[in-house]
PDB file of C-alpha atoms in Angstrom:
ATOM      1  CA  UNK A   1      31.439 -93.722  31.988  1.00  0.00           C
ATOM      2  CA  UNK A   2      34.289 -91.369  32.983  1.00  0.00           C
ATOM      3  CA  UNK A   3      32.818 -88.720  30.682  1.00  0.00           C
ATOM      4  CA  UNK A   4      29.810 -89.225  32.576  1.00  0.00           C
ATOM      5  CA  UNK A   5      30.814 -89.059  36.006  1.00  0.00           C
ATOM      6  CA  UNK A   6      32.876 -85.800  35.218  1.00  0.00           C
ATOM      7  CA  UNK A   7      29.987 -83.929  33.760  1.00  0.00           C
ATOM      8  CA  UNK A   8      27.832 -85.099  36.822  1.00  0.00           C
ATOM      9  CA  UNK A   9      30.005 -83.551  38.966  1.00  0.00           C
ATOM     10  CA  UNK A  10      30.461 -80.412  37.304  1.00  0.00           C
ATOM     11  CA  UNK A  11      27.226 -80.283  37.598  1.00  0.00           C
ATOM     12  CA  UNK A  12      26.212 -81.352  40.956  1.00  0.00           C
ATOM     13  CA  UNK A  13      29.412 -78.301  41.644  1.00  0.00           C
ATOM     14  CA  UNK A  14      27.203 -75.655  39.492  1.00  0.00           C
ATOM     15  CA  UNK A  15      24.222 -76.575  41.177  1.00  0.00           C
ATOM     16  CA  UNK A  16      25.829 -76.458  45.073  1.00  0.00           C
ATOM     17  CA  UNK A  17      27.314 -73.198  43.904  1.00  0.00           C
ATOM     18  CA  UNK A  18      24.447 -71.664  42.492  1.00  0.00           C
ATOM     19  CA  UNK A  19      22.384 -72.970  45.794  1.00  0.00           C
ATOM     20  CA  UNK A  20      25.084 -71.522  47.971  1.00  0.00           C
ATOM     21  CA  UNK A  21      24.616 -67.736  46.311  1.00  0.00           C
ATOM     22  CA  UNK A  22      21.010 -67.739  46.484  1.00  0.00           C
ATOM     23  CA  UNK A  23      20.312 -69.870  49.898  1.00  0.00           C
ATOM     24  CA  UNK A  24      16.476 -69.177  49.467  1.00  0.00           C
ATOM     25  CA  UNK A  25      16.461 -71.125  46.791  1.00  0.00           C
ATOM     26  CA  UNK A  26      18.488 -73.593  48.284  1.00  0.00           C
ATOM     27  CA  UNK A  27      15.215 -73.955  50.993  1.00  0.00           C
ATOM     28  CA  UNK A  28      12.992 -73.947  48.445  1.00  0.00           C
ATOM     29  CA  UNK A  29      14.587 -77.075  47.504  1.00  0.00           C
ATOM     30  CA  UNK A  30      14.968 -78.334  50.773  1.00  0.00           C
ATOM     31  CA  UNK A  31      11.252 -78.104  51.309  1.00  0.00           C
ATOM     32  CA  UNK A  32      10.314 -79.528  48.071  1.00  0.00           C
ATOM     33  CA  UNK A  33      12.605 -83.342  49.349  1.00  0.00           C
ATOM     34  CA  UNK A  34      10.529 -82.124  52.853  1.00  0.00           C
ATOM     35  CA  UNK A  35       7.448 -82.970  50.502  1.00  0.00           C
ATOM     36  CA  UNK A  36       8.425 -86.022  48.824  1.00  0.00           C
ATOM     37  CA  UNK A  37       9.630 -87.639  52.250  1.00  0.00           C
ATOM     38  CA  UNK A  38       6.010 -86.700  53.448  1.00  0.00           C
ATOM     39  CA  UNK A  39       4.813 -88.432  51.126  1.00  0.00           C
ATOM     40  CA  UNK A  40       6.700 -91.025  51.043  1.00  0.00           C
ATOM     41  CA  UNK A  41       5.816 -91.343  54.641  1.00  0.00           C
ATOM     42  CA  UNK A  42       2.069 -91.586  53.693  1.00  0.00           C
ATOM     43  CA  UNK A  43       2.185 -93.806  51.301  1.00  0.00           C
ATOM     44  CA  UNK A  44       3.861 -96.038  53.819  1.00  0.00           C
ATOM     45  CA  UNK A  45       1.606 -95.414  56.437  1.00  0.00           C
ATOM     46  CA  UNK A  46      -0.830 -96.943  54.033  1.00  0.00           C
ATOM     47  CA  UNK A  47       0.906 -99.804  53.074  1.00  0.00           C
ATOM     48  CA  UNK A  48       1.474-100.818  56.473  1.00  0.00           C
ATOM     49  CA  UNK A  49      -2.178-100.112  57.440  1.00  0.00           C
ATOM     50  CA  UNK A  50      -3.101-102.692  54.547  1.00  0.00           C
ATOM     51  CA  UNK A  51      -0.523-104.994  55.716  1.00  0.00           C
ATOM     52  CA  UNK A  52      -2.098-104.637  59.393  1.00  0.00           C
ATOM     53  CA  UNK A  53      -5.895-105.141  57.581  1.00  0.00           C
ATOM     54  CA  UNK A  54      -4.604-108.521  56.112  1.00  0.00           C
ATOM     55  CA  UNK A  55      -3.427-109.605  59.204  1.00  0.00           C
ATOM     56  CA  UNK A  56      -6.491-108.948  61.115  1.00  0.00           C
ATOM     57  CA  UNK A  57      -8.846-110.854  58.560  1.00  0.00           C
ATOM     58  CA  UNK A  58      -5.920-113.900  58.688  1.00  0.00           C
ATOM     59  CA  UNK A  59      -6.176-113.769  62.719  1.00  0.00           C
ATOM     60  CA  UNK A  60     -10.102-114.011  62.307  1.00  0.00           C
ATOM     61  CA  UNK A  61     -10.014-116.627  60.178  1.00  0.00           C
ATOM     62  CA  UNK A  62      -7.517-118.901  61.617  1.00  0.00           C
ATOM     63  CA  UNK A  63      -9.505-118.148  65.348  1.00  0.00           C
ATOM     64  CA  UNK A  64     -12.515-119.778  63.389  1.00  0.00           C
ATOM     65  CA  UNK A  65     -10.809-122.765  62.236  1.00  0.00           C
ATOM     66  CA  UNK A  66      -9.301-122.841  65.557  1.00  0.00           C
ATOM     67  CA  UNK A  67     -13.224-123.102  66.457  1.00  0.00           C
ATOM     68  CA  UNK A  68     -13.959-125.615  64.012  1.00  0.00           C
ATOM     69  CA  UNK A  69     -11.108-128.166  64.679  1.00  0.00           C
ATOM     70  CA  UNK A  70     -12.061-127.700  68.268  1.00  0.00           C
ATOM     71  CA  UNK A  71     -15.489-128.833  68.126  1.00  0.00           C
ATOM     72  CA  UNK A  72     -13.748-131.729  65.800  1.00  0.00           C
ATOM     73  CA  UNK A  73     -12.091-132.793  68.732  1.00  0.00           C
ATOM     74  CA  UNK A  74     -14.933-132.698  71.076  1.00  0.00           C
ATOM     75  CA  UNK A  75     -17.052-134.589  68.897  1.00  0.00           C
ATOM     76  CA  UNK A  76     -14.116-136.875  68.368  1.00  0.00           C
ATOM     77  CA  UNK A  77     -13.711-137.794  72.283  1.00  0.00           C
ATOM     78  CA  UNK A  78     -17.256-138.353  72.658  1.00  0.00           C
ATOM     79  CA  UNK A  79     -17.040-140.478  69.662  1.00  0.00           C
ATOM     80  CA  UNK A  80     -14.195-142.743  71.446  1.00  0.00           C
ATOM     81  CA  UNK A  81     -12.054-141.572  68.192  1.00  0.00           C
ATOM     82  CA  UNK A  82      -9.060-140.761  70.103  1.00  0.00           C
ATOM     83  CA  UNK A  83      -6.814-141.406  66.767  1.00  0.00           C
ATOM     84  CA  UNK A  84      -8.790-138.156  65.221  1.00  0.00           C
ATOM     85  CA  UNK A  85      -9.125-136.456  68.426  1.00  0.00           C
ATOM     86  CA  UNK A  86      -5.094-136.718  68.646  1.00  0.00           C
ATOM     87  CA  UNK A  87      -4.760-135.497  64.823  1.00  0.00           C
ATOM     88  CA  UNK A  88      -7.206-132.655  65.362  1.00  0.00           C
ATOM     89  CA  UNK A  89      -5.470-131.302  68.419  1.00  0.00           C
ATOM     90  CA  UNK A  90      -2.269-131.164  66.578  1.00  0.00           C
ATOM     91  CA  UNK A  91      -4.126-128.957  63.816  1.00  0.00           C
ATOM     92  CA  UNK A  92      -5.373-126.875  66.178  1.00  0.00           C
ATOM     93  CA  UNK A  93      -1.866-126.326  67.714  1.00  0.00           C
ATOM     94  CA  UNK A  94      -0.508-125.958  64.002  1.00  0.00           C
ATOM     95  CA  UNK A  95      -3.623-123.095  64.089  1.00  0.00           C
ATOM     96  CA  UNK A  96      -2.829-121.402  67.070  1.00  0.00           C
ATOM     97  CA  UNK A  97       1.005-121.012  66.042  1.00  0.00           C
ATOM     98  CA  UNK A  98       0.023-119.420  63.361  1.00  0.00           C
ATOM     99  CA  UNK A  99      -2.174-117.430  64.641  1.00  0.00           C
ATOM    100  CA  UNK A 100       0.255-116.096  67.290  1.00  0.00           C
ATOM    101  CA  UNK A 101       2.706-115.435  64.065  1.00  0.00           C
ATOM    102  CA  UNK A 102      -0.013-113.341  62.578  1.00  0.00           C
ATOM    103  CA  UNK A 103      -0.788-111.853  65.665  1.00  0.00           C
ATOM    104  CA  UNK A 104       2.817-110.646  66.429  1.00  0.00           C
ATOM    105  CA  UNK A 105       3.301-109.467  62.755  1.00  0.00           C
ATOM    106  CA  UNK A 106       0.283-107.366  63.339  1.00  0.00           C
ATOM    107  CA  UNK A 107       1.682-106.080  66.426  1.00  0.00           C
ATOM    108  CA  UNK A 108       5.076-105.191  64.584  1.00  0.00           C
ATOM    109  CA  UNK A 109       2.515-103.193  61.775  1.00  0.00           C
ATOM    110  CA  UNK A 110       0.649-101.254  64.527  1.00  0.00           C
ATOM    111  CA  UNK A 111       4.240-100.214  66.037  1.00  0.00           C
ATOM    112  CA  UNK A 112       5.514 -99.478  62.409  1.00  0.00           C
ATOM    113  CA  UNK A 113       2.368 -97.118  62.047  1.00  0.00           C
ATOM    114  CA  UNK A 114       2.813 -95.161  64.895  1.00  0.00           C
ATOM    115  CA  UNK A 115       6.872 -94.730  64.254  1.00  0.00           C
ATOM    116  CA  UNK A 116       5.410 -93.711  60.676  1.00  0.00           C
ATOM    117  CA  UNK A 117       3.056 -91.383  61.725  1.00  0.00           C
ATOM    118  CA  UNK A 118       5.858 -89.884  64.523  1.00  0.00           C
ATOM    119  CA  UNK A 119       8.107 -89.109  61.869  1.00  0.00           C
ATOM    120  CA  UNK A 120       5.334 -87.895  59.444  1.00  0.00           C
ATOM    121  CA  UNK A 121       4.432 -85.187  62.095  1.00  0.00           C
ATOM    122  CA  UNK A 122       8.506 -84.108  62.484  1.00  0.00           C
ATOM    123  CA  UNK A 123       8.906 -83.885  58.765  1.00  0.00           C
ATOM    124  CA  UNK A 124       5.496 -81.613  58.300  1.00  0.00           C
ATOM    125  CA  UNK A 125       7.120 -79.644  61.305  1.00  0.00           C
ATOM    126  CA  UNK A 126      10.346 -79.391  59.504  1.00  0.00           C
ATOM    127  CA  UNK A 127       9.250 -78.452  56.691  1.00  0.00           C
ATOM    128  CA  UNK A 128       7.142 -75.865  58.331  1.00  0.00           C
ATOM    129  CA  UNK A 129      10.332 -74.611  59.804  1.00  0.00           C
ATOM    130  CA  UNK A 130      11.950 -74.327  56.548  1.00  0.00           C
ATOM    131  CA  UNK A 131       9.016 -72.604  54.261  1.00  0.00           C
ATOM    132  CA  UNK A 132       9.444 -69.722  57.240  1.00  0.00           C
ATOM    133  CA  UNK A 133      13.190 -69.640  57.098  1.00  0.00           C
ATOM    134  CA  UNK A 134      12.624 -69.667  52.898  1.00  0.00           C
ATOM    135  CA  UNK A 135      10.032 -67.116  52.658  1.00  0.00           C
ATOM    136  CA  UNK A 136      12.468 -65.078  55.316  1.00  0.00           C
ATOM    137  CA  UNK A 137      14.956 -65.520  52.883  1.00  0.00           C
ATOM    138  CA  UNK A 138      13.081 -64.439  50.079  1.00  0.00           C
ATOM    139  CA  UNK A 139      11.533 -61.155  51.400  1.00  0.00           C
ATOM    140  CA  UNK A 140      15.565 -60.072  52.267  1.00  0.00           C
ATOM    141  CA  UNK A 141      16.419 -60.725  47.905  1.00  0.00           C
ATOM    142  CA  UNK A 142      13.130 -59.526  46.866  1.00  0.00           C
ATOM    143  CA  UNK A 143      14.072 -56.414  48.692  1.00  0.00           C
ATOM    144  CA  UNK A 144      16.981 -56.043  45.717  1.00  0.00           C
ATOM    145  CA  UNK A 145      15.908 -53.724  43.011  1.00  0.00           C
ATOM    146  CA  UNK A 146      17.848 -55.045  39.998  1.00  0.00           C
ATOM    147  CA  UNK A 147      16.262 -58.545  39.173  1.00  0.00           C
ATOM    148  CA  UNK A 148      18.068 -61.634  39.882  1.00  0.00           C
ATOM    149  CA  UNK A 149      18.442 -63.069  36.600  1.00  0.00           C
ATOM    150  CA  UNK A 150      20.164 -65.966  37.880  1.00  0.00           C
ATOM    151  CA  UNK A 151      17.278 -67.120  39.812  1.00  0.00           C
ATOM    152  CA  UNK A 152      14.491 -66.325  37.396  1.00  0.00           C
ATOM    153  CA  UNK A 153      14.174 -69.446  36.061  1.00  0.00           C
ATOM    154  CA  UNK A 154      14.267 -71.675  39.265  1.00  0.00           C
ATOM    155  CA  UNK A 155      10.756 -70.698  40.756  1.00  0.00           C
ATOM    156  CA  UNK A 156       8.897 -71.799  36.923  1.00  0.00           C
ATOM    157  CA  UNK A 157       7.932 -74.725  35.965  1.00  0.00           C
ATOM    158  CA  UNK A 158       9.353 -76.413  33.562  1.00  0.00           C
ATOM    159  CA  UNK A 159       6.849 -77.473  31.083  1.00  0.00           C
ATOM    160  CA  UNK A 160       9.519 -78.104  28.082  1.00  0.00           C
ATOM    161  CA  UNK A 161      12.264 -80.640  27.416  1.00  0.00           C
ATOM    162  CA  UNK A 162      15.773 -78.635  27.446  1.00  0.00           C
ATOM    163  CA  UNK A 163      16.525 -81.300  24.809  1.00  0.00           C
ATOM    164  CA  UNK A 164      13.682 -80.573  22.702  1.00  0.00           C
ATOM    165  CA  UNK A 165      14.198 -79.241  19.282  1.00  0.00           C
ATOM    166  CA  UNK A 166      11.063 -77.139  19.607  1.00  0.00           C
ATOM    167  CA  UNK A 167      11.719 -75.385  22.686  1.00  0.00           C
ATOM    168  CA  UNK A 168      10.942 -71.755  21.595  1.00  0.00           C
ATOM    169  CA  UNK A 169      13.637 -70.205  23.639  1.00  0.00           C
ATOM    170  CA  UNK A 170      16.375 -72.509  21.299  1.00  0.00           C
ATOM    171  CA  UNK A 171      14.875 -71.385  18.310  1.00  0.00           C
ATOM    172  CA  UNK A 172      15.492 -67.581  19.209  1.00  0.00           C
ATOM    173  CA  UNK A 173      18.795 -68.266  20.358  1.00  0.00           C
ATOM    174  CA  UNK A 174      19.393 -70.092  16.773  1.00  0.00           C
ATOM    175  CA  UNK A 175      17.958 -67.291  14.970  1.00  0.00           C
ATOM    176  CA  UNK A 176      19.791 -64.421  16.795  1.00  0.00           C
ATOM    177  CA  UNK A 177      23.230 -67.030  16.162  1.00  0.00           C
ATOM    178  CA  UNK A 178      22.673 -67.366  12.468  1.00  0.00           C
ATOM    179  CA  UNK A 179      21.869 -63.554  12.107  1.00  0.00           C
ATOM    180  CA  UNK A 180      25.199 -62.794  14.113  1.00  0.00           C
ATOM    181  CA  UNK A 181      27.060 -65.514  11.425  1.00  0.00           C
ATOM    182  CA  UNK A 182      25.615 -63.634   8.662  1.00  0.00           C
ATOM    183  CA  UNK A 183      26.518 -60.421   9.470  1.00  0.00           C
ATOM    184  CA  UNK A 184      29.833 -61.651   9.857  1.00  0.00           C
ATOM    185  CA  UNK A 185      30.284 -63.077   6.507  1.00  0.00           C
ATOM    186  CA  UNK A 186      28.987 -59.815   5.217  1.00  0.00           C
ATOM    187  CA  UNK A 187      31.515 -57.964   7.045  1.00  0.00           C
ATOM    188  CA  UNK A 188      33.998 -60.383   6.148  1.00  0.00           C
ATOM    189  CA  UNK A 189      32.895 -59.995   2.388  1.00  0.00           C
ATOM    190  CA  UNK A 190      32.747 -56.653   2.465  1.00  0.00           C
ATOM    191  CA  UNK A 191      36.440 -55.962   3.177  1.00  0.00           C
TER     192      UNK A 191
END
């Protein structure tokens, strides 16, 4: 693991360093966790709107067994059954409690939601913020007439594996290598 840990942190170094010399880059990445926390945020918005959903159908149906057992009871006094009058009202109380449980969860959700959706609007105004400071920051290194070869990369996407065999970009670099070993051993030869 030691291997491990001290090529992550050469890298994590490379990449601070490299963010550090070209600091629109460094918002472009900002705004892209900006993005994934919205997101995020959504999706839990959602969740929590579900969660609320469930709640409310529980609530309705315990309210209409809380109707039922009550009309159990009724008919069970008029009946003279107080033995089954006395074991429906304790239902009903078992019903109600729940009920209330329910009822406060749901509360809890709906106060969840809006502390979701609170911090949804600060992050989309955050990262709004930052995609002004980062295209800022870009129009002062675009205004650089040698290109930025450092930086090309970082704006494509990366639709190959860097550890794939095939990646056309590590096949030139193998040919142009093996051409420069070649000419080498000729020269070498040739002395």
């Amino acid at each position: 693991m030691g291997l491990f840990d001290d090529v992550s942190r050469f890298l994590e170094t490379r990449l601070e360093e490299f963010l550090r010399s070209n600091p629109h880059l460094e918002l472009q990445a900002i705004e892209e966790q900006l993005k994934e926390q919205e997101e995020d945020t959504l999706r839990l918005i959602l969740d929590i709107q579900k969660q609320e959903k469930k709640l409310q159908a529980e609530i309705l149906s315990a309210a209409q067994e809380i109707q039922r057992w009550n009309d159990r009871i009724n008919k069970a006094k008029v009946a003279q059954r107080l033995d089954l009058a006395q074991a429906a009202q304790e239902r009903q109380a078992a019903l109600l409690r729940q009920g209330n449980q329910r009822w406060g969860q749901m509360q809890g959700c709906k106060e969840r939601i809006e502390k979701a959706k609170e911090l949804y609007r600060q992050i989309q105004l955050r990262r709004k913020e930052v995609r002004a400071k980062a295209a800022e920051a870009a129009t002062h290194t675009t205004t650089k007439t040698e290109p930025n070869w450092d930086t090309k990369g970082w704006n494509q996407s990366s639709n190959y594996n860097i550890f794939n065999a095939a990646d056309p970009l590590e096949k030139k670099f193998q040919h142009w290598e093996a051409q420069e070993e070649l000419d080498q051993m000729k020269r070498n030869i040739g002395r």
